[in-house]
PDB file of C-alpha atoms in Angstrom:
ATOM      1  CA  MET A1073     115.858  88.841  85.337  1.00 97.00           C
ATOM      2  CA  VAL A1074     115.064  89.803  81.698  1.00 97.00           C
ATOM      3  CA  ALA A1075     115.318  85.922  80.857  1.00 97.00           C
ATOM      4  CA  THR A1076     113.001  85.128  83.751  1.00 97.00           C
ATOM      5  CA  LEU A1077     110.523  87.699  82.642  1.00 96.00           C
ATOM      6  CA  ILE A1078     110.279  86.643  79.200  1.00 96.00           C
ATOM      7  CA  TYR A1079     110.123  82.802  80.066  1.00 96.00           C
ATOM      8  CA  THR A1080     107.310  83.532  82.548  1.00 96.00           C
ATOM      9  CA  ILE A1081     105.227  85.485  80.121  1.00 96.00           C
ATOM     10  CA  PHE A1082     105.494  82.833  77.594  1.00 95.00           C
ATOM     11  CA  LYS A1083     104.793  80.067  80.099  1.00 93.00           C
ATOM     12  CA  ASP A1084     102.149  81.715  82.222  1.00 92.00           C
ATOM     13  CA  GLY A1085     100.874  84.707  80.163  1.00 92.00           C
ATOM     14  CA  LEU A1086     100.744  88.235  81.488  1.00 91.00           C
ATOM     15  CA  PRO A1087     100.748  88.933  85.262  1.00 90.00           C
ATOM     16  CA  PHE A1088      97.793  91.308  85.343  1.00 87.00           C
ATOM     17  CA  ARG A1089      95.264  88.621  86.522  1.00 87.00           C
ATOM     18  CA  LYS A1090      93.265  88.538  89.584  1.00 87.00           C
ATOM     19  CA  GLU A1091      93.766  85.038  90.582  1.00 88.00           C
ATOM     20  CA  LEU A1092      97.392  85.593  90.649  1.00 90.00           C
ATOM     21  CA  LEU A1093      97.123  88.096  93.653  1.00 91.00           C
ATOM     22  CA  THR A1094      97.024  85.540  96.510  1.00 93.00           C
ATOM     23  CA  PRO A1095      97.547  86.812  99.987  1.00 95.00           C
ATOM     24  CA  TRP A1096     101.356  85.742  99.941  1.00 96.00           C
ATOM     25  CA  MET A1097     101.774  87.199  96.465  1.00 96.00           C
ATOM     26  CA  ALA A1098     100.255  90.513  97.897  1.00 96.00           C
ATOM     27  CA  ALA A1099     102.765  90.246 100.726  1.00 97.00           C
ATOM     28  CA  THR A1100     105.776  89.665  98.561  1.00 96.00           C
ATOM     29  CA  LEU A1101     104.874  92.638  96.362  1.00 96.00           C
ATOM     30  CA  ILE A1102     104.692  94.802  99.413  1.00 97.00           C
ATOM     31  CA  ASP A1103     108.035  93.552 100.601  1.00 97.00           C
ATOM     32  CA  PHE A1104     109.344  94.152  97.116  1.00 97.00           C
ATOM     33  CA  TYR A1105     108.227  97.803  96.862  1.00 97.00           C
ATOM     34  CA  ILE A1106     109.460  98.817 100.181  1.00 98.00           C
ATOM     35  CA  ASN A1107     112.879  97.852  99.042  1.00 97.00           C
ATOM     36  CA  VAL A1108     112.179  99.815  95.760  1.00 97.00           C
ATOM     37  CA  VAL A1109     111.358 102.817  98.031  1.00 97.00           C
ATOM     38  CA  ALA A1110     114.917 102.481  99.424  1.00 97.00           C
ATOM     39  CA  LEU A1111     116.489 102.347  96.034  1.00 97.00           C
ATOM     40  CA  ALA A1112     114.201 105.050  94.615  1.00 97.00           C
ATOM     41  CA  LEU A1113     115.417 107.460  97.262  1.00 96.00           C
ATOM     42  CA  TRP A1114     119.127 106.825  96.312  1.00 96.00           C
ATOM     43  CA  VAL A1115     118.221 107.477  92.786  1.00 96.00           C
ATOM     44  CA  ALA A1116     116.630 110.621  93.672  1.00 94.00           C
ATOM     45  CA  HIS A1117     119.797 111.633  95.535  1.00 92.00           C
ATOM     46  CA  LYS A1118     121.932 110.658  92.658  1.00 93.00           C
ATOM     47  CA  GLU A1119     120.169 112.431  89.701  1.00 92.00           C
ATOM     48  CA  SER A1120     120.892 115.921  88.884  1.00 86.00           C
ATOM     49  CA  ASN A1121     117.344 116.976  88.050  1.00 90.00           C
ATOM     50  CA  TRP A1122     113.830 115.746  88.983  1.00 91.00           C
ATOM     51  CA  ILE A1123     112.858 114.725  85.409  1.00 94.00           C
ATOM     52  CA  SER A1124     115.487 112.075  85.286  1.00 94.00           C
ATOM     53  CA  SER A1125     114.768 111.021  88.743  1.00 95.00           C
ATOM     54  CA  ILE A1126     111.060 110.636  87.893  1.00 96.00           C
ATOM     55  CA  LEU A1127     111.887 108.649  84.912  1.00 97.00           C
ATOM     56  CA  TRP A1128     114.225 106.226  86.589  1.00 97.00           C
ATOM     57  CA  ILE A1129     111.850 105.799  89.508  1.00 97.00           C
ATOM     58  CA  ILE A1130     108.897 104.938  87.207  1.00 97.00           C
ATOM     59  CA  LEU A1131     111.123 102.371  85.551  1.00 97.00           C
ATOM     60  CA  LEU A1132     112.118 101.045  89.002  1.00 97.00           C
ATOM     61  CA  ILE A1133     108.235 100.675  89.855  1.00 96.00           C
ATOM     62  CA  GLY A1134     107.513  99.150  86.424  1.00 95.00           C
ATOM     63  CA  LEU A1135     110.391  96.775  85.715  1.00 95.00           C
ATOM     64  CA  GLY A1136     111.923  96.292  89.244  1.00 96.00           C
ATOM     65  CA  SER A1137     115.272  94.871  89.399  1.00 97.00           C
ATOM     66  CA  ILE A1138     116.129  95.111  85.694  1.00 97.00           C
ATOM     67  CA  THR A1139     115.967  98.846  86.205  1.00 97.00           C
ATOM     68  CA  SER A1140     118.126  98.536  89.437  1.00 97.00           C
ATOM     69  CA  CYS A1141     120.847  96.577  87.464  1.00 97.00           C
ATOM     70  CA  ALA A1142     120.754  98.898  84.446  1.00 97.00           C
ATOM     71  CA  TYR A1143     120.983 102.027  86.666  1.00 97.00           C
ATOM     72  CA  ILE A1144     123.977 100.480  88.697  1.00 97.00           C
ATOM     73  CA  VAL A1145     125.773  99.519  85.592  1.00 97.00           C
ATOM     74  CA  VAL A1146     125.206 103.093  84.153  1.00 95.00           C
ATOM     75  CA  GLN A1147     126.647 104.567  87.365  1.00 95.00           C
ATOM     76  CA  PHE A1148     129.714 102.609  87.314  1.00 95.00           C
ATOM     77  CA  SER A1149     130.137 103.286  83.458  1.00 94.00           C
ATOM     78  CA  LYS A1150     130.121 107.124  84.464  1.00 93.00           C
ATOM     79  CA  LEU A1151     133.224 106.863  86.677  1.00 93.00           C
ATOM     80  CA  SER A1152     136.525 108.152  85.659  1.00 91.00           C
ATOM     81  CA  SER A1153     139.673 106.051  85.627  1.00 90.00           C
ATOM     82  CA  GLN A1154     140.631 107.904  88.807  1.00 90.00           C
ATOM     83  CA  GLU A1155     137.407 107.169  90.591  1.00 90.00           C
ATOM     84  CA  SER A1156     137.402 103.522  89.561  1.00 90.00           C
ATOM     85  CA  SER A1157     140.902 103.014  90.876  1.00 89.00           C
ATOM     86  CA  GLN A1158     140.404 104.952  94.156  1.00 89.00           C
ATOM     87  CA  ASN A1159     137.107 104.152  95.595  1.00 89.00           C
ATOM     88  CA  PRO A1160     134.370 103.168  92.990  1.00 92.00           C
ATOM     89  CA  MET A1161     131.666 102.343  95.545  1.00 93.00           C
ATOM     90  CA  TYR A1162     131.902 105.778  97.136  1.00 92.00           C
ATOM     91  CA  TYR A1163     131.616 107.578  93.908  1.00 92.00           C
ATOM     92  CA  VAL A1164     128.730 105.309  92.755  1.00 93.00           C
ATOM     93  CA  LEU A1165     126.651 105.814  95.892  1.00 93.00           C
ATOM     94  CA  LEU A1166     127.196 109.609  96.215  1.00 91.00           C
ATOM     95  CA  LYS A1167     126.079 112.370  93.905  1.00 84.00           C
ATOM     96  CA  HIS A1168     128.962 113.869  91.921  1.00 67.00           C
ATOM     97  CA  PRO A1169     130.364 116.981  93.602  1.00 59.00           C
ATOM     98  CA  ASN A1170     129.786 119.111  90.461  1.00 51.00           C
ATOM     99  CA  LYS A1171     126.071 118.209  90.646  1.00 46.00           C
ATOM    100  CA  ASN A1172     125.708 119.583  94.216  1.00 44.00           C
ATOM    101  CA  GLY A1173     126.817 123.101  93.237  1.00 42.00           C
ATOM    102  CA  GLY A1174     129.079 123.080  96.323  1.00 39.00           C
ATOM    103  CA  GLU A1175     126.280 124.325  98.433  1.00 41.00           C
ATOM    104  CA  ALA A1176     125.081 122.551 101.521  1.00 44.00           C
ATOM    105  CA  ALA A1177     121.269 122.230 102.428  1.00 47.00           C
ATOM    106  CA  PRO A1178     120.183 124.673 105.211  1.00 49.00           C
ATOM    107  CA  LYS A1179     120.281 122.848 108.551  1.00 49.00           C
ATOM    108  CA  GLY A1180     116.513 123.108 109.059  1.00 50.00           C
ATOM    109  CA  LYS A1181     115.874 121.093 105.815  1.00 53.00           C
ATOM    110  CA  GLN A1182     118.642 118.587 106.778  1.00 52.00           C
ATOM    111  CA  HIS A1183     116.949 118.303 110.242  1.00 57.00           C
ATOM    112  CA  SER A1184     113.567 117.734 108.827  1.00 68.00           C
ATOM    113  CA  PHE A1185     114.817 115.250 106.172  1.00 88.00           C
ATOM    114  CA  VAL A1186     116.623 113.006 108.690  1.00 90.00           C
ATOM    115  CA  VAL A1187     113.595 113.028 110.978  1.00 91.00           C
ATOM    116  CA  THR A1188     111.232 112.358 108.089  1.00 92.00           C
ATOM    117  CA  LEU A1189     113.434 109.302 106.757  1.00 95.00           C
ATOM    118  CA  ARG A1190     113.447 107.856 110.374  1.00 95.00           C
ATOM    119  CA  ILE A1191     109.715 108.195 110.478  1.00 96.00           C
ATOM    120  CA  LEU A1192     109.027 106.831 106.964  1.00 96.00           C
ATOM    121  CA  PHE A1193     111.181 103.768 107.219  1.00 97.00           C
ATOM    122  CA  THR A1194     109.754 103.193 110.667  1.00 97.00           C
ATOM    123  CA  VAL A1195     106.342 103.193 109.261  1.00 98.00           C
ATOM    124  CA  LEU A1196     107.282 101.056 106.221  1.00 98.00           C
ATOM    125  CA  GLY A1197     109.079  98.552 108.588  1.00 97.00           C
ATOM    126  CA  SER A1198     105.930  98.298 110.770  1.00 97.00           C
ATOM    127  CA  LEU A1199     103.686  98.073 107.604  1.00 98.00           C
ATOM    128  CA  MET A1200     105.765  95.082 106.547  1.00 98.00           C
ATOM    129  CA  LEU A1201     105.933  93.329 109.813  1.00 97.00           C
ATOM    130  CA  GLY A1202     102.161  93.688 110.203  1.00 97.00           C
ATOM    131  CA  THR A1203     101.609  92.338 106.814  1.00 97.00           C
ATOM    132  CA  LEU A1204     103.869  89.255 107.453  1.00 97.00           C
ATOM    133  CA  VAL A1205     101.901  88.574 110.769  1.00 97.00           C
ATOM    134  CA  TYR A1206      98.593  89.071 109.038  1.00 97.00           C
ATOM    135  CA  THR A1207      99.422  86.789 106.199  1.00 97.00           C
ATOM    136  CA  LEU A1208     100.852  84.093 108.384  1.00 96.00           C
ATOM    137  CA  ILE A1209      97.615  84.155 110.500  1.00 96.00           C
ATOM    138  CA  THR A1210      95.117  84.287 107.775  1.00 95.00           C
ATOM    139  CA  ASP A1211      96.984  82.199 105.062  1.00 92.00           C
ATOM    140  CA  GLY A1212      99.345  79.968 106.972  1.00 92.00           C
ATOM    141  CA  SER A1213     102.999  79.226 106.088  1.00 90.00           C
ATOM    142  CA  PRO A1214     104.506  80.476 102.949  1.00 90.00           C
ATOM    143  CA  PHE A1215     106.449  77.246 102.434  1.00 89.00           C
ATOM    144  CA  GLN A1216     103.681  75.503 100.528  1.00 87.00           C
ATOM    145  CA  MET A1217     104.311  74.134  97.030  1.00 88.00           C
ATOM    146  CA  GLU A1218     101.146  75.356  95.650  1.00 88.00           C
ATOM    147  CA  LEU A1219     102.056  78.964  96.211  1.00 89.00           C
ATOM    148  CA  LEU A1220     105.199  78.658  94.041  1.00 91.00           C
ATOM    149  CA  THR A1221     103.457  79.654  90.738  1.00 93.00           C
ATOM    150  CA  PRO A1222     105.620  80.933  87.755  1.00 95.00           C
ATOM    151  CA  TRP A1223     104.806  84.455  88.610  1.00 96.00           C
ATOM    152  CA  MET A1224     105.623  84.028  92.187  1.00 95.00           C
ATOM    153  CA  THR A1225     108.955  82.489  91.322  1.00 96.00           C
ATOM    154  CA  ALA A1226     109.779  85.503  89.000  1.00 96.00           C
ATOM    155  CA  THR A1227     108.683  87.981  91.700  1.00 96.00           C
ATOM    156  CA  LEU A1228     110.888  86.309  94.275  1.00 97.00           C
ATOM    157  CA  ILE A1229     113.935  86.429  91.725  1.00 97.00           C
ATOM    158  CA  ASP A1230     113.160  90.116  91.231  1.00 97.00           C
ATOM    159  CA  PHE A1231     112.926  90.639  94.984  1.00 97.00           C
ATOM    160  CA  TYR A1232     116.323  88.930  95.573  1.00 97.00           C
ATOM    161  CA  ILE A1233     118.235  90.701  92.876  1.00 98.00           C
ATOM    162  CA  ASN A1234     117.414  93.921  94.687  1.00 97.00           C
ATOM    163  CA  VAL A1235     118.401  92.204  97.949  1.00 97.00           C
ATOM    164  CA  VAL A1236     121.805  91.544  96.335  1.00 97.00           C
ATOM    165  CA  ALA A1237     122.212  95.264  95.542  1.00 97.00           C
ATOM    166  CA  LEU A1238     121.217  96.159  99.081  1.00 97.00           C
ATOM    167  CA  GLY A1239     123.403  93.487 100.392  1.00 96.00           C
ATOM    168  CA  VAL A1240     126.641  94.837  98.376  1.00 96.00           C
ATOM    169  CA  TRP A1241     125.855  98.319  99.967  1.00 96.00           C
ATOM    170  CA  VAL A1242     125.661  96.693 103.400  1.00 96.00           C
ATOM    171  CA  ALA A1243     128.998  94.776 102.798  1.00 94.00           C
ATOM    172  CA  TYR A1244     130.645  98.184 101.871  1.00 94.00           C
ATOM    173  CA  LYS A1245     129.230 100.168 104.584  1.00 93.00           C
ATOM    174  CA  GLU A1246     129.910  97.737 107.623  1.00 92.00           C
ATOM    175  CA  CYS A1247     133.193  98.036 109.444  1.00 88.00           C
ATOM    176  CA  SER A1248     133.744  94.349 109.850  1.00 90.00           C
ATOM    177  CA  TRP A1249     132.743  91.238 107.738  1.00 92.00           C
ATOM    178  CA  SER A1250     131.004  89.730 110.630  1.00 94.00           C
ATOM    179  CA  SER A1251     128.599  92.467 111.052  1.00 94.00           C
ATOM    180  CA  ALA A1252     128.024  92.713 107.203  1.00 94.00           C
ATOM    181  CA  LEU A1253     127.266  88.998 107.148  1.00 96.00           C
ATOM    182  CA  PHE A1254     124.937  89.456 110.004  1.00 96.00           C
ATOM    183  CA  TRP A1255     122.900  92.067 108.301  1.00 96.00           C
ATOM    184  CA  ILE A1256     122.872  90.176 104.922  1.00 97.00           C
ATOM    185  CA  VAL A1257     121.634  87.095 106.488  1.00 97.00           C
ATOM    186  CA  LEU A1258     118.809  89.146 108.027  1.00 97.00           C
ATOM    187  CA  LEU A1259     118.174  90.765 104.600  1.00 97.00           C
ATOM    188  CA  ILE A1260     117.891  87.511 103.002  1.00 96.00           C
ATOM    189  CA  SER A1261     115.497  86.071 105.653  1.00 95.00           C
ATOM    190  CA  PHE A1262     113.391  89.153 106.523  1.00 96.00           C
ATOM    191  CA  GLY A1263     113.532  91.176 103.350  1.00 95.00           C
ATOM    192  CA  SER A1264     112.399  94.769 103.651  1.00 97.00           C
ATOM    193  CA  ILE A1265     111.931  94.603 107.437  1.00 97.00           C
ATOM    194  CA  THR A1266     115.647  94.303 107.627  1.00 97.00           C
ATOM    195  CA  THR A1267     116.027  97.154 105.102  1.00 97.00           C
ATOM    196  CA  CYS A1268     113.945  99.483 107.089  1.00 97.00           C
ATOM    197  CA  ILE A1269     115.712  98.337 110.392  1.00 97.00           C
ATOM    198  CA  TYR A1270     119.034  98.904 109.009  1.00 97.00           C
ATOM    199  CA  ILE A1271     118.186 102.323 107.508  1.00 97.00           C
ATOM    200  CA  VAL A1272     116.738 103.545 110.732  1.00 96.00           C
ATOM    201  CA  TRP A1273     119.501 102.301 112.749  1.00 95.00           C
ATOM    202  CA  ASN A1274     121.957 104.235 110.397  1.00 94.00           C
ATOM    203  CA  LEU A1275     119.809 107.312 110.715  1.00 94.00           C
ATOM    204  CA  PHE A1276     120.015 107.277 114.458  1.00 93.00           C
ATOM    205  CA  GLN A1277     123.893 107.172 114.090  1.00 90.00           C
ATOM    206  CA  ILE A1278     123.941 110.582 112.653  1.00 88.00           C
ATOM    207  CA  THR A1279     122.627 113.857 114.115  1.00 87.00           C
ATOM    208  CA  CYS A1280     119.648 115.700 112.787  1.00 86.00           C
ATOM    209  CA  GLN A1281     121.969 118.529 111.490  1.00 85.00           C
ATOM    210  CA  ASP A1282     124.176 116.044 109.605  1.00 86.00           C
ATOM    211  CA  PRO A1283     123.472 115.494 105.955  1.00 88.00           C
ATOM    212  CA  VAL A1284     121.509 112.329 105.119  1.00 89.00           C
ATOM    213  CA  TYR A1285     123.928 111.135 102.558  1.00 89.00           C
ATOM    214  CA  LEU A1286     126.355 110.152 105.295  1.00 89.00           C
ATOM    215  CA  ILE A1287     124.511 106.811 105.903  1.00 91.00           C
ATOM    216  CA  LEU A1288     125.351 105.702 102.471  1.00 92.00           C
ATOM    217  CA  VAL A1289     129.003 105.538 102.675  1.00 86.00           C
ATOM    218  CA  HIS A1290     130.497 105.116 106.194  1.00 71.00           C
ATOM    219  CA  CYS A1291     130.260 102.737 109.112  1.00 63.00           C
ATOM    220  CA  ARG A1292     129.530 104.262 112.243  1.00 49.00           C
ATOM    221  CA  GLY A1293     133.009 104.725 113.547  1.00 45.00           C
ATOM    222  CA  ASP A1294     134.166 106.372 110.283  1.00 47.00           C
ATOM    223  CA  ARG A1295     131.593 109.016 109.639  1.00 41.00           C
ATOM    224  CA  LYS A1296     133.925 111.911 110.380  1.00 40.00           C
ATOM    225  CA  GLN A1297     135.993 111.131 107.262  1.00 41.00           C
ATOM    226  CA  VAL A1298     133.557 112.615 104.841  1.00 40.00           C
TER     227      VAL A1298
END
């Protein structure tokens, strides 16, 4: 992604130009940033304080998948040898126990947070679906060669690198390879619409009293192992 960014800047200049914001570029950016919301919430869960959370989220917004990749590499590098040998994905996805202070959130807050996330991702998924339908109606099919400008290509690469990160999470979470493959194909095809559906679906597999982090690590039949 760094190489793509440097190449595109040299070839096509800076992206802050009005003529680049075509209807399909705008739709792609909305799609991209809805996935960033999902990644940013994971970062906020992982980080031990709001300052580091805000810094990482600003970098996510500004640099996209470059930050996603850097953050994931940092999290893997923090694992102890024991964590790496046991279940590295589990320890990367969840906040370190020492950072939680050993205290669970009050049930009322858990309840409101689960419900809030259900509503948030339902709204975001609906927004993206509406954007997709509107752009198809007003600007036609996205499969037009003239739409594939250098910055559109760079944005799509940025978008799909984040999809890879989300796809790895889905593959880890799902109980079977067939269900994982099904969701990953939908992620590739429908982007953040699938991200929102998948998150909302998993949020409805836990009760409103359960901690939200359960959706990060376990398939539906395995939730009680936490």
